[in-house]
Amino acid sequence: MQIQDLPYADPGTPDARSGPRFLWWLGRNQLGGQFKSLAWGLLHFLCVSALPFCVGLSIQAVVDRSGTRLALAGGLLALCGIGVALGDTFLHRTAVTNWITAAARVQQLLARKASQLGSALTRRVAAGEVVAVSTGDVEKIGWFVEAVSRFTAAALTAVLVCVALVVYQPALGVLVAAGLPVVALAVLPLLPRATRRADFQREKAGRATELASDTVAGLRVLRGIGGEELFLDRYRRASQEVRRAAVRSARMWSLIAAIQVLLPGALMIAVVWYGVHLARQGRITIGELVTVYSSVMVLSYPLQHFHEIAMAYSFSRPSAKRAARVLSLERATDADGVREADPPAGDLYDPATGLLAPAGRLTAVVCGDPDAAGLLAERLGGHPAEEGTSVLLGGVPLDELPLTTARTAVLVQDKDPVLLSGSLRELLDVPASGDVTAADALAAAQCGDVLEALAQGSLDAADPMDTRITERGRSLSGGQRQRLALARSLITDPEVLVLDEPTSAVDSHTEARIAEGLRGLREGRTTVVFTSSPLLLDHADRVVLVHEGEVAAVGVHRDLVHTEPRYRAVVTRETEEEAALTGVLEEEGESALTGVLKELEEIEETA
């Protein structure tokens, strides 16, 4: 896989049982790139390590006054230089490719998982954590995947150089071969503590990111209640905790780096001291001493990759753990689309509650509990929060349809819809049947004043459709966001449209016009509206009261408000005392009416 071939046609099915397993899975899926990087890394490191042998050969040739060997040494130096340049260039190229492709694979997996889970994702994982995983964590994961091949090349090079030194000069070679593993592995006892500190720092950083994300999302509300400074102080404290954790982690890594400078230096001193002793005794030549000394000095370069791989793993392991946690999430029910992809049509029925939404009708659902209403709306869209009996559309379980087909057939707009940044034209550019135009949808959602406000607030765009909408529509009021989101849902023109409190932030006059526009535009289509607004309820063909998870009453608004006390309590916000008083008055009225009728009967009999 090359960078120009991204994105992947299929990023695969990850092993998300743990962070290390996920890293191993990523590595296995990049074996081709890993072997390329390993090959170029071996060429680079071996050519670098061969330079001391060439230098030693040159010095010995000068000492022996041998022009032939000096020319040979010069030629070998030139070849090594070319190998170093080629190896370094293509090692960097392949390593960066491995890094980017691994990060891209993780991002595709996260995007696919977010698409599968929908709104259920942010209920199970904080939005800030999802952002942290898809941005900073993917870079750390890609870093480790990329560093593995370079570390392997460095380790093989160190082994080969030790073997070559033992063969070339056994006395000094044995010393280097014995000391090098100690130098490379001396930091291992410190790695667990360094890893724990890195994990702690990552955890603190994740909490700070979540806090910042939540604060920005609720900035409008915070300003309204004067809570900006309170939340800013909380973020300051969280950021200071991140700083302290980062300093503690950096101290440990600086200690590891210092050890990896100190021990190679000590090994070099030992080699020079022992080599000079052997040279004075005539057991080795000056050229051999220079070769061994230069080899030990050059070995410090591949040894740096031992430090890098330890650091990369320590930082990537918690990142991989977080990514695996998100990727391991599953929908509550999913039959992997065992039926054909043709979207069904017909009545929408929920066996769990007994809710029935007849095809082609506008059905309003009243729930006393807003949270229960949101969960039921998601169930109707095929996104249940927990396992249970599937909702049926035309007698077909939604769980047995491919996910894209189920979402095409039933569209759910929750009570807090998200508007992505971009122009209004881009916002309304969504998959649609083509039967509903943007103008019709905007008119039905009563967005005329929204368009005027956008045009007045933008000096660059002559057409309101070209005006920019900021992230999550924060430049708009709550009612304006709701109406634009409703227009976007209406444009899609799905077989079944489920709306959860679509007008909760809209004034009553606008709400009445939206009710009329919604009914007219969705004529002949199945629409389910979760609401307690009498203005919307009065326009519904059918009103269903859901109480304690079951359908308690079915009818039309004007009948239910008089005959069903629980319905009246939700719609009119009637308290228990008011309901009791109403019941007493109704009973007294009925008794009085009965008495009057009896008196009339007695009068007629007397007459």
Coordinates of C-alpha atoms in Angstrom, one line a residue:
M1 CA 0.0 0.0 0.0
Q2 CA 1.4 3.4 -1.1
I3 CA 0.2 6.8 0.2
Q4 CA -1.4 7.6 -3.2
D5 CA -3.5 4.5 -2.9
L6 CA -5.2 5.7 0.3
P7 CA -7.9 5.3 1.5
Y8 CA -8.1 1.5 1.9
A9 CA -10.9 -0.1 0.0
D10 CA -11.4 -2.2 3.1
P11 CA -9.3 -1.4 6.3
G12 CA -10.0 -4.9 7.6
T13 CA -11.4 -6.3 10.8
P14 CA -9.2 -5.3 13.7
D15 CA -8.2 -7.4 16.7
A16 CA -9.5 -5.1 19.4
R17 CA -9.2 -7.4 22.4
S18 CA -6.3 -5.3 23.8
G19 CA -3.9 -2.6 22.9
P20 CA -0.9 -4.9 22.2
R21 CA -3.1 -7.3 20.1
F22 CA -4.3 -4.3 18.1
L23 CA -0.7 -3.1 17.4
W24 CA 0.3 -6.7 16.4
W25 CA -2.7 -6.8 14.0
L26 CA -1.6 -3.5 12.4
G27 CA 1.9 -4.8 12.0
R28 CA 0.7 -8.0 10.4
N29 CA -1.3 -6.1 7.9
Q30 CA 1.8 -4.1 6.8
L31 CA 4.2 -6.9 6.3
G32 CA 5.1 -5.8 2.8
G33 CA 6.0 -2.3 3.9
Q34 CA 7.8 -3.6 7.0
F35 CA 10.0 -5.9 4.9
K36 CA 10.9 -3.0 2.5
S37 CA 11.8 -0.8 5.4
L38 CA 13.8 -3.6 7.0
A39 CA 15.7 -4.2 3.8
W40 CA 16.6 -0.5 3.3
G41 CA 17.4 -0.2 7.0
L42 CA 19.8 -3.1 6.9
L43 CA 21.5 -1.5 3.9
H44 CA 21.8 1.8 5.6
F45 CA 23.0 0.5 9.0
L46 CA 25.4 -2.1 7.5
C47 CA 27.0 0.5 5.3
V48 CA 27.4 2.9 8.2
S49 CA 28.9 0.1 10.3
A50 CA 31.3 -0.9 7.5
L51 CA 32.8 2.6 7.4
P52 CA 35.1 1.9 10.4
F53 CA 36.5 -1.2 8.8
C54 CA 37.3 0.8 5.6
V55 CA 38.9 3.6 7.8
G56 CA 41.0 1.0 9.6
L57 CA 42.0 -0.7 6.4
S58 CA 43.1 2.8 5.0
I59 CA 45.1 3.6 8.1
Q60 CA 46.8 0.2 8.0
A61 CA 47.5 0.7 4.3
V62 CA 49.2 4.0 5.0
V63 CA 51.2 2.5 7.8
D64 CA 52.3 -0.4 5.5
R65 CA 52.8 2.0 2.6
S66 CA 50.5 -0.1 0.4
G67 CA 49.0 2.0 -2.4
T68 CA 46.9 -1.0 -3.7
R69 CA 45.2 -1.5 -0.3
L70 CA 44.7 2.2 0.1
A71 CA 43.0 2.4 -3.3
L72 CA 40.8 -0.6 -2.4
A73 CA 39.9 1.0 0.9
G74 CA 39.0 4.2 -0.9
G75 CA 36.8 2.3 -3.3
L76 CA 35.1 0.5 -0.4
L77 CA 34.5 3.9 1.3
A78 CA 32.9 5.2 -1.8
L79 CA 30.6 2.2 -2.1
C80 CA 29.7 2.5 1.6
G81 CA 28.9 6.2 1.1
I82 CA 26.6 5.4 -1.8
G83 CA 24.9 2.6 0.3
V84 CA 24.4 5.0 3.2
A85 CA 22.8 7.6 1.0
L86 CA 20.5 5.2 -0.8
G87 CA 19.6 3.3 2.4
D88 CA 18.9 6.4 4.4
T89 CA 16.7 7.9 1.6
F90 CA 14.6 4.9 1.0
L91 CA 14.4 3.9 4.7
H92 CA 12.9 7.3 5.4
R93 CA 10.5 6.9 2.5
T94 CA 9.3 3.5 3.4
A95 CA 9.2 4.3 7.2
V96 CA 7.0 7.4 6.6
T97 CA 4.8 5.4 4.3
N98 CA 4.3 2.8 7.0
W99 CA 3.5 5.5 9.5
I100 CA 1.0 7.3 7.4
T101 CA -0.7 4.1 6.1
A102 CA -1.0 2.7 9.6
A103 CA -2.5 6.0 10.9
A104 CA -4.9 6.1 7.9
R105 CA -6.0 2.6 8.6
V106 CA -6.8 3.4 12.2
Q107 CA -8.7 6.5 11.2
Q108 CA -10.7 4.6 8.6
L109 CA -11.6 2.0 11.2
L110 CA -12.7 4.7 13.7
A111 CA -14.8 6.4 11.1
R112 CA -16.4 3.2 10.1
K113 CA -17.2 2.4 13.7
A114 CA -18.6 5.8 14.3
S115 CA -20.8 5.3 11.2
Q116 CA -22.0 2.0 12.5
L117 CA -22.8 3.1 16.0
G118 CA -24.3 6.5 15.1
S119 CA -25.5 8.5 18.1
A120 CA -24.9 5.5 20.4
L121 CA -21.1 6.1 20.2
T122 CA -21.1 9.3 22.3
R123 CA -23.3 7.7 24.9
R124 CA -20.8 4.9 25.4
V125 CA -17.5 6.9 24.9
A126 CA -17.0 10.6 25.7
A127 CA -16.8 12.8 22.6
G128 CA -13.5 14.2 23.8
E129 CA -12.0 10.7 24.0
V130 CA -13.1 9.9 20.4
V131 CA -11.5 13.2 19.2
A132 CA -8.3 12.3 21.1
V133 CA -8.1 8.8 19.6
S134 CA -8.7 10.0 16.1
T135 CA -6.1 12.8 16.2
G136 CA -3.2 12.4 18.7
D137 CA -3.5 8.6 19.3
V138 CA -3.3 7.6 15.6
E139 CA 0.0 9.4 15.3
K140 CA 1.5 7.5 18.2
I141 CA 0.2 4.2 16.9
G142 CA 1.7 4.9 13.5
W143 CA 5.0 5.9 15.1
F144 CA 5.4 2.5 16.8
V145 CA 4.3 0.6 13.7
E146 CA 6.9 2.5 11.7
A147 CA 9.7 2.2 14.3
V148 CA 9.5 -1.6 14.5
S149 CA 11.3 -2.2 11.2
R150 CA 14.0 0.3 11.9
F151 CA 14.6 -1.2 15.3
T152 CA 14.8 -4.7 13.8
A153 CA 17.3 -3.5 11.2
A154 CA 19.4 -1.8 14.0
A155 CA 19.3 -4.9 16.2
L156 CA 20.4 -7.2 13.4
T157 CA 23.1 -4.8 12.5
A158 CA 24.4 -4.7 16.1
V159 CA 24.5 -8.5 16.1
L160 CA 26.3 -8.7 12.8
V161 CA 28.9 -6.1 13.8
C162 CA 29.6 -8.0 17.1
V163 CA 30.1 -11.2 15.2
A164 CA 32.4 -9.4 12.7
L165 CA 34.5 -7.9 15.4
V166 CA 34.9 -11.2 17.1
V167 CA 36.1 -12.7 13.8
Y168 CA 38.2 -9.6 12.9
Q169 CA 39.9 -9.1 16.3
P170 CA 38.8 -11.7 18.9
A171 CA 40.4 -10.0 22.0
L172 CA 38.5 -6.7 21.6
G173 CA 35.6 -8.3 19.8
V174 CA 34.7 -10.4 22.8
L175 CA 34.8 -7.4 25.0
V176 CA 32.4 -5.5 22.6
A177 CA 30.1 -8.5 22.2
A178 CA 29.9 -8.9 26.0
G179 CA 29.3 -5.2 26.8
L180 CA 26.9 -4.3 24.0
P181 CA 23.9 -6.4 25.3
V182 CA 24.5 -4.8 28.7
V183 CA 24.4 -1.3 27.1
A184 CA 21.3 -2.2 25.1
L185 CA 19.3 -3.8 27.9
A186 CA 20.4 -1.7 30.8
V187 CA 17.3 0.5 30.6
L188 CA 14.8 -2.4 30.6
P189 CA 14.2 -2.2 34.5
L190 CA 13.2 1.5 34.1
L191 CA 10.7 1.0 31.2
P192 CA 7.8 -0.2 33.4
R193 CA 7.9 2.9 35.5
A194 CA 8.4 5.1 32.4
T195 CA 5.4 3.4 30.8
R196 CA 3.2 3.9 33.9
R197 CA 4.1 7.6 34.0
A198 CA 3.3 7.9 30.2
D199 CA 0.0 6.1 30.8
F200 CA -0.8 8.5 33.6
Q201 CA 0.1 11.5 31.5
R202 CA -2.1 10.2 28.7
E203 CA -5.0 9.7 31.0
K204 CA -4.7 13.2 32.4
A205 CA -4.4 14.6 28.8
G206 CA -7.5 12.7 27.8
R207 CA -9.5 14.1 30.7
A208 CA -8.4 17.6 29.9
T209 CA -9.4 17.2 26.2
E210 CA -12.8 15.9 27.3
L211 CA -13.3 18.9 29.6
A212 CA -12.2 21.3 26.9
S213 CA -14.5 19.7 24.4
D214 CA -17.5 19.8 26.7
T215 CA -16.7 23.4 27.7
V216 CA -16.6 24.6 24.1
A217 CA -19.8 22.7 23.3
G218 CA -21.6 24.4 26.1
L219 CA -20.1 27.8 25.8
R220 CA -23.3 29.5 24.9
V221 CA -25.1 28.1 28.0
L222 CA -22.1 28.9 30.2
R223 CA -22.1 32.5 29.1
G224 CA -25.8 32.7 29.9
I225 CA -25.4 31.6 33.5
G226 CA -22.1 33.3 34.0
G227 CA -20.2 30.0 34.4
E228 CA -17.3 30.7 32.1
E229 CA -14.7 31.4 34.7
L230 CA -15.7 28.4 36.8
F231 CA -15.1 26.0 33.9
L232 CA -12.0 27.9 32.8
D233 CA -10.6 27.3 36.3
R234 CA -11.4 23.7 36.1
Y235 CA -9.6 23.4 32.8
R236 CA -6.6 25.3 34.2
R237 CA -6.4 22.8 37.0
A238 CA -6.7 19.9 34.6
S239 CA -4.0 21.4 32.3
Q240 CA -1.7 21.9 35.3
E241 CA -2.2 18.2 36.2
V242 CA -1.2 17.3 32.6
R243 CA 1.9 19.5 32.8
R244 CA 3.0 17.9 36.1
A245 CA 2.4 14.4 34.7
A246 CA 4.4 15.3 31.6
V247 CA 7.3 16.7 33.6
R248 CA 7.4 13.5 35.7
S249 CA 7.3 11.4 32.5
A250 CA 10.0 13.5 30.9
R251 CA 12.3 13.1 33.9
M252 CA 12.1 9.3 33.6
W253 CA 12.8 9.4 29.8
S254 CA 15.7 11.9 30.3
L255 CA 17.2 9.4 32.8
I256 CA 16.9 6.6 30.3
A257 CA 18.5 8.8 27.6
A258 CA 21.3 9.7 30.0
I259 CA 22.0 6.0 30.7
Q260 CA 22.1 5.3 27.0
V261 CA 24.8 8.0 26.6
L262 CA 26.7 7.0 29.7
L263 CA 27.0 3.3 29.2
P264 CA 28.2 3.4 25.5
G265 CA 30.7 6.0 26.6
A266 CA 31.9 3.7 29.4
L267 CA 32.1 0.8 26.9
M268 CA 34.2 2.9 24.5
I269 CA 36.6 3.9 27.3
A270 CA 37.0 0.3 28.2
V271 CA 37.7 -0.7 24.6
V272 CA 40.2 2.1 24.1
W273 CA 42.0 1.3 27.3
Y274 CA 42.2 -2.4 26.6
G275 CA 43.0 -1.8 23.0
V276 CA 46.0 0.5 23.8
H277 CA 47.2 -2.1 26.3
L278 CA 47.1 -4.8 23.5
A279 CA 48.7 -2.5 21.0
R280 CA 51.6 -1.7 23.3
Q281 CA 52.1 -5.5 23.7
G282 CA 52.1 -5.8 19.9
R283 CA 49.1 -8.1 19.9
I284 CA 47.0 -5.8 17.6
T285 CA 47.9 -3.3 15.0
I286 CA 47.1 0.4 15.0
G287 CA 44.6 -0.2 12.2
E288 CA 42.7 -2.9 14.1
L289 CA 42.5 -0.6 17.2
V290 CA 41.1 2.2 15.1
T291 CA 38.6 -0.2 13.4
V292 CA 37.3 -1.5 16.7
Y293 CA 37.2 1.9 18.3
S294 CA 35.3 3.4 15.3
S295 CA 32.9 0.4 15.2
V296 CA 31.9 0.9 18.9
M297 CA 31.5 4.6 18.2
V298 CA 29.3 4.0 15.2
L299 CA 27.3 1.4 17.0
S300 CA 25.9 4.2 19.2
Y301 CA 23.8 5.2 16.2
P302 CA 21.8 2.0 15.8
L303 CA 21.6 1.7 19.6
Q304 CA 19.6 4.9 19.6
H305 CA 16.8 2.9 18.0
F306 CA 16.5 0.7 21.1
H307 CA 15.6 3.9 23.1
E308 CA 13.2 5.0 20.3
I309 CA 11.3 1.7 20.2
A310 CA 10.9 1.6 23.9
M311 CA 9.6 5.2 23.9
A312 CA 7.4 4.5 20.9
Y313 CA 5.8 1.4 22.5
S314 CA 5.3 3.2 25.9
F315 CA 3.5 6.0 24.2
S316 CA 1.6 3.9 21.7
R317 CA 0.4 1.2 24.1
P318 CA -2.2 3.4 25.9
S319 CA -3.1 5.0 22.6
A320 CA -3.7 1.5 21.1
K321 CA -5.7 0.5 24.2
R322 CA -8.0 3.6 23.8
A323 CA -8.4 2.9 20.0
A324 CA -9.1 -0.8 20.7
R325 CA -11.7 0.2 23.3
V326 CA -13.6 2.3 20.7
L327 CA -13.2 -0.3 18.0
S328 CA -14.5 -3.1 20.2
L329 CA -17.9 -1.4 20.7
E330 CA -20.7 -3.1 18.9
R331 CA -24.3 -2.3 18.1
A332 CA -26.8 -3.8 20.5
T333 CA -28.3 -5.9 17.7
D334 CA -26.8 -6.6 14.3
A335 CA -27.6 -9.5 12.1
D336 CA -25.1 -8.3 9.4
G337 CA -27.8 -7.8 6.8
V338 CA -29.0 -11.3 6.2
R339 CA -31.8 -10.0 3.9
E340 CA -31.7 -8.4 0.5
A341 CA -30.7 -4.7 0.3
D342 CA -34.1 -3.5 -1.1
P343 CA -35.7 -1.2 1.6
P344 CA -39.1 -2.5 2.7
A345 CA -42.2 -0.4 3.0
G346 CA -45.3 -0.6 5.2
D347 CA -46.3 0.0 8.8
L348 CA -43.6 0.6 11.5
Y349 CA -44.2 -1.5 14.5
D350 CA -42.2 -1.9 17.8
P351 CA -43.1 -5.2 19.5
A352 CA -41.4 -4.1 22.8
T353 CA -43.8 -1.2 23.4
G354 CA -46.7 -2.1 21.0
L355 CA -46.2 1.2 19.2
L356 CA -47.7 1.1 15.6
A357 CA -47.1 3.9 13.1
P358 CA -49.3 3.2 10.0
A359 CA -47.8 3.7 6.6
G360 CA -48.4 7.1 5.0
R361 CA -49.7 8.6 8.2
L362 CA -48.4 11.3 10.7
T363 CA -48.1 9.6 14.1
A364 CA -47.3 11.6 17.2
V365 CA -45.9 9.9 20.3
V366 CA -46.2 11.3 23.8
C367 CA -43.8 10.1 26.5
G368 CA -43.6 11.4 30.0
D369 CA -39.9 10.7 30.2
P370 CA -37.8 12.5 27.6
D371 CA -34.9 10.0 28.0
A372 CA -37.3 7.1 27.3
A373 CA -38.6 9.0 24.2
G374 CA -35.0 9.3 22.9
L375 CA -34.3 5.6 23.4
L376 CA -37.6 4.7 21.7
A377 CA -36.8 6.9 18.8
E378 CA -33.5 5.2 18.3
R379 CA -35.2 1.8 18.5
L380 CA -37.5 2.8 15.7
G381 CA -34.5 3.7 13.6
G382 CA -32.8 0.3 14.2
H383 CA -30.3 1.7 16.7
P384 CA -31.3 0.2 20.1
A385 CA -29.2 0.9 23.1
E386 CA -29.6 -2.7 24.4
E387 CA -30.5 -6.1 22.9
G388 CA -34.2 -6.9 22.4
T389 CA -36.8 -7.6 19.8
S390 CA -36.2 -5.8 16.5
V391 CA -38.6 -3.1 15.2
L392 CA -40.5 -4.2 12.1
L393 CA -41.0 -2.2 8.9
G394 CA -43.5 -3.8 6.7
G395 CA -43.1 -7.0 8.7
V396 CA -39.3 -7.0 8.1
P397 CA -37.0 -6.8 11.1
L398 CA -34.7 -3.8 10.7
D399 CA -31.8 -5.8 12.3
E400 CA -31.9 -8.2 9.4
L401 CA -31.4 -5.4 6.8
P402 CA -27.9 -4.1 5.8
L403 CA -27.1 -1.1 7.9
T404 CA -27.1 1.3 5.0
T405 CA -30.5 0.0 3.8
A406 CA -32.0 0.3 7.3
R407 CA -30.8 3.9 7.6
T408 CA -32.1 4.7 4.1
A409 CA -35.5 3.4 5.0
V410 CA -35.8 5.0 8.5
L411 CA -34.2 8.3 9.3
V412 CA -34.0 9.4 12.9
Q413 CA -33.4 13.1 13.9
D414 CA -32.6 13.3 17.6
K415 CA -33.4 16.2 19.9
D416 CA -29.9 17.7 19.6
P417 CA -29.0 17.5 15.9
V418 CA -25.5 18.4 14.8
L419 CA -24.8 20.9 12.0
L420 CA -21.4 20.5 10.5
S421 CA -19.3 23.6 9.5
G422 CA -19.6 24.7 5.9
S423 CA -22.0 26.6 3.6
L424 CA -25.8 26.1 3.9
R425 CA -25.8 24.6 0.4
E426 CA -23.3 22.0 1.6
L427 CA -25.3 21.3 4.7
L428 CA -28.4 20.5 2.6
D429 CA -26.4 18.5 0.0
V430 CA -27.4 15.1 1.4
P431 CA -28.5 11.8 -0.1
A432 CA -32.1 12.3 -1.1
S433 CA -34.9 10.9 -3.3
G434 CA -35.0 14.1 -5.4
D435 CA -38.7 14.6 -4.8
V436 CA -38.2 17.3 -2.2
T437 CA -36.3 20.4 -3.2
A438 CA -34.2 22.5 -0.8
A439 CA -36.6 25.4 -1.2
D440 CA -39.6 23.2 -0.3
A441 CA -37.8 21.8 2.8
L442 CA -36.7 25.2 4.0
A443 CA -40.2 26.6 3.5
A444 CA -41.8 23.7 5.4
A445 CA -39.3 24.1 8.2
Q446 CA -40.1 27.9 8.3
C447 CA -36.4 28.9 7.7
G448 CA -37.2 32.2 5.9
D449 CA -36.0 34.3 8.8
V450 CA -32.9 32.1 9.2
L451 CA -31.9 32.7 5.6
E452 CA -32.4 36.5 6.2
A453 CA -30.2 36.4 9.3
L454 CA -27.5 34.4 7.5
A455 CA -27.6 36.9 4.6
Q456 CA -27.3 39.9 6.9
G457 CA -24.5 38.3 8.8
S458 CA -22.4 37.5 5.7
L459 CA -21.0 40.3 3.5
D460 CA -19.2 37.9 1.2
A461 CA -22.1 35.7 0.0
A462 CA -24.8 37.2 -2.2
D463 CA -26.9 34.1 -2.0
P464 CA -27.9 33.0 1.6
M465 CA -27.2 29.4 0.5
D466 CA -23.5 30.2 0.2
T467 CA -23.2 31.7 3.7
R468 CA -21.0 29.8 6.1
I469 CA -22.2 28.0 9.2
T470 CA -19.8 27.6 12.0
E471 CA -19.0 24.4 13.7
R472 CA -22.1 22.7 15.2
G473 CA -24.0 25.8 14.2
R474 CA -22.9 27.8 17.3
S475 CA -23.5 31.1 15.5
L476 CA -27.2 30.2 15.3
S477 CA -29.9 30.1 18.0
G478 CA -31.3 26.9 19.2
G479 CA -34.5 27.4 17.2
Q480 CA -32.6 28.2 14.1
R481 CA -30.4 25.1 14.4
Q482 CA -33.5 23.0 14.9
R483 CA -35.3 24.3 11.8
L484 CA -32.2 23.9 9.6
A485 CA -31.8 20.4 10.9
L486 CA -35.4 19.7 10.2
A487 CA -35.1 21.0 6.6
R488 CA -32.1 18.7 6.1
S489 CA -34.1 15.7 7.3
L490 CA -37.1 16.7 5.0
I491 CA -34.8 16.9 1.9
T492 CA -33.7 13.3 2.4
D493 CA -37.4 12.2 2.0
P494 CA -37.0 8.8 3.7
E495 CA -39.7 6.1 3.7
V496 CA -40.0 6.7 7.5
L497 CA -39.0 9.9 9.2
V498 CA -38.6 9.8 13.1
L499 CA -38.4 13.3 14.7
D500 CA -37.5 13.6 18.4
E501 CA -38.8 17.0 19.7
P502 CA -38.1 18.8 16.5
T503 CA -39.6 22.2 17.7
S504 CA -38.7 22.3 21.4
A505 CA -36.7 25.5 20.9
V506 CA -39.2 27.2 18.5
D507 CA -41.9 29.8 19.5
S508 CA -45.5 28.8 19.3
H509 CA -46.4 30.8 16.2
T510 CA -43.5 29.3 14.2
E511 CA -44.3 25.9 15.6
A512 CA -47.9 26.0 14.3
R513 CA -46.7 26.9 10.8
I514 CA -44.0 24.1 11.0
A515 CA -46.8 21.6 11.9
E516 CA -48.8 22.6 8.8
G517 CA -45.7 22.5 6.6
L518 CA -44.5 19.1 7.9
R519 CA -47.9 17.5 7.4
G520 CA -48.2 18.9 3.9
L521 CA -44.7 18.0 2.7
R522 CA -44.8 14.5 4.2
E523 CA -48.2 13.6 2.8
G524 CA -48.3 9.9 1.9
R525 CA -45.1 9.2 3.8
T526 CA -44.7 7.7 7.3
T527 CA -43.8 10.2 9.9
V528 CA -43.3 9.7 13.6
V529 CA -42.9 12.8 15.9
F530 CA -42.0 12.5 19.5
T531 CA -43.5 15.6 21.1
S532 CA -45.7 17.0 23.9
S533 CA -46.6 20.2 22.0
P534 CA -50.4 20.5 21.5
L535 CA -49.8 22.4 18.2
L536 CA -48.0 19.4 16.7
L537 CA -50.3 16.8 18.3
D538 CA -53.4 18.5 16.9
H539 CA -52.1 18.0 13.4
A540 CA -51.3 14.3 13.8
D541 CA -53.5 11.6 12.2
R542 CA -52.8 9.4 15.2
V543 CA -51.5 10.1 18.7
V544 CA -50.0 7.4 20.9
L545 CA -49.3 7.7 24.6
V546 CA -46.4 5.5 25.8
H547 CA -46.4 5.1 29.6
E548 CA -43.8 3.1 31.5
G549 CA -42.5 1.4 28.3
E550 CA -45.9 0.4 26.9
V551 CA -48.6 1.9 24.7
A552 CA -51.3 3.2 27.2
A553 CA -53.7 5.0 24.8
V554 CA -54.3 5.7 21.1
G555 CA -56.5 8.3 19.6
V556 CA -56.5 11.9 18.4
H557 CA -55.3 14.8 20.5
R558 CA -58.7 16.4 21.2
D559 CA -60.2 13.2 22.5
L560 CA -57.2 12.0 24.5
V561 CA -56.8 15.4 26.3
H562 CA -60.4 15.0 27.7
T563 CA -60.5 11.2 28.3
E564 CA -56.9 10.2 29.4
P565 CA -55.6 11.9 32.6
R566 CA -52.0 10.7 32.0
Y567 CA -52.0 12.1 28.6
R568 CA -53.4 15.4 29.8
A569 CA -50.8 15.6 32.6
V570 CA -48.0 15.3 30.1
V571 CA -49.4 17.6 27.4
T572 CA -50.7 20.4 29.6
R573 CA -48.0 20.0 32.3
E574 CA -50.7 19.3 34.8
T575 CA -49.6 18.6 38.4
E576 CA -51.0 15.8 40.5
E577 CA -52.9 18.3 42.7
E578 CA -54.4 19.9 39.6
A579 CA -55.3 16.5 38.1
A580 CA -57.0 15.4 41.4
L581 CA -58.9 18.7 41.5
T582 CA -60.0 18.3 37.9
G583 CA -61.2 14.7 38.7
V584 CA -63.2 16.0 41.6
L585 CA -64.8 18.7 39.6
E586 CA -65.6 16.3 36.8
E587 CA -67.2 13.9 39.3
E588 CA -69.2 16.7 40.9
G589 CA -70.2 17.9 37.5
E590 CA -71.4 14.4 36.5
S591 CA -73.3 14.1 39.8
A592 CA -75.0 17.4 39.3
L593 CA -75.9 16.6 35.7
T594 CA -77.3 13.2 36.8
G595 CA -79.4 15.0 39.5
V596 CA -80.8 17.4 36.9
L597 CA -81.7 14.6 34.5
K598 CA -83.5 12.8 37.3
E599 CA -85.5 15.9 38.2
L600 CA -86.5 16.3 34.5
E601 CA -87.6 12.7 34.4
E602 CA -89.8 13.1 37.5
I603 CA -91.3 16.3 36.0
E604 CA -92.2 14.4 32.8
E605 CA -93.7 11.5 34.7
T606 CA -95.8 13.9 36.8
A607 CA -97.0 15.7 33.7

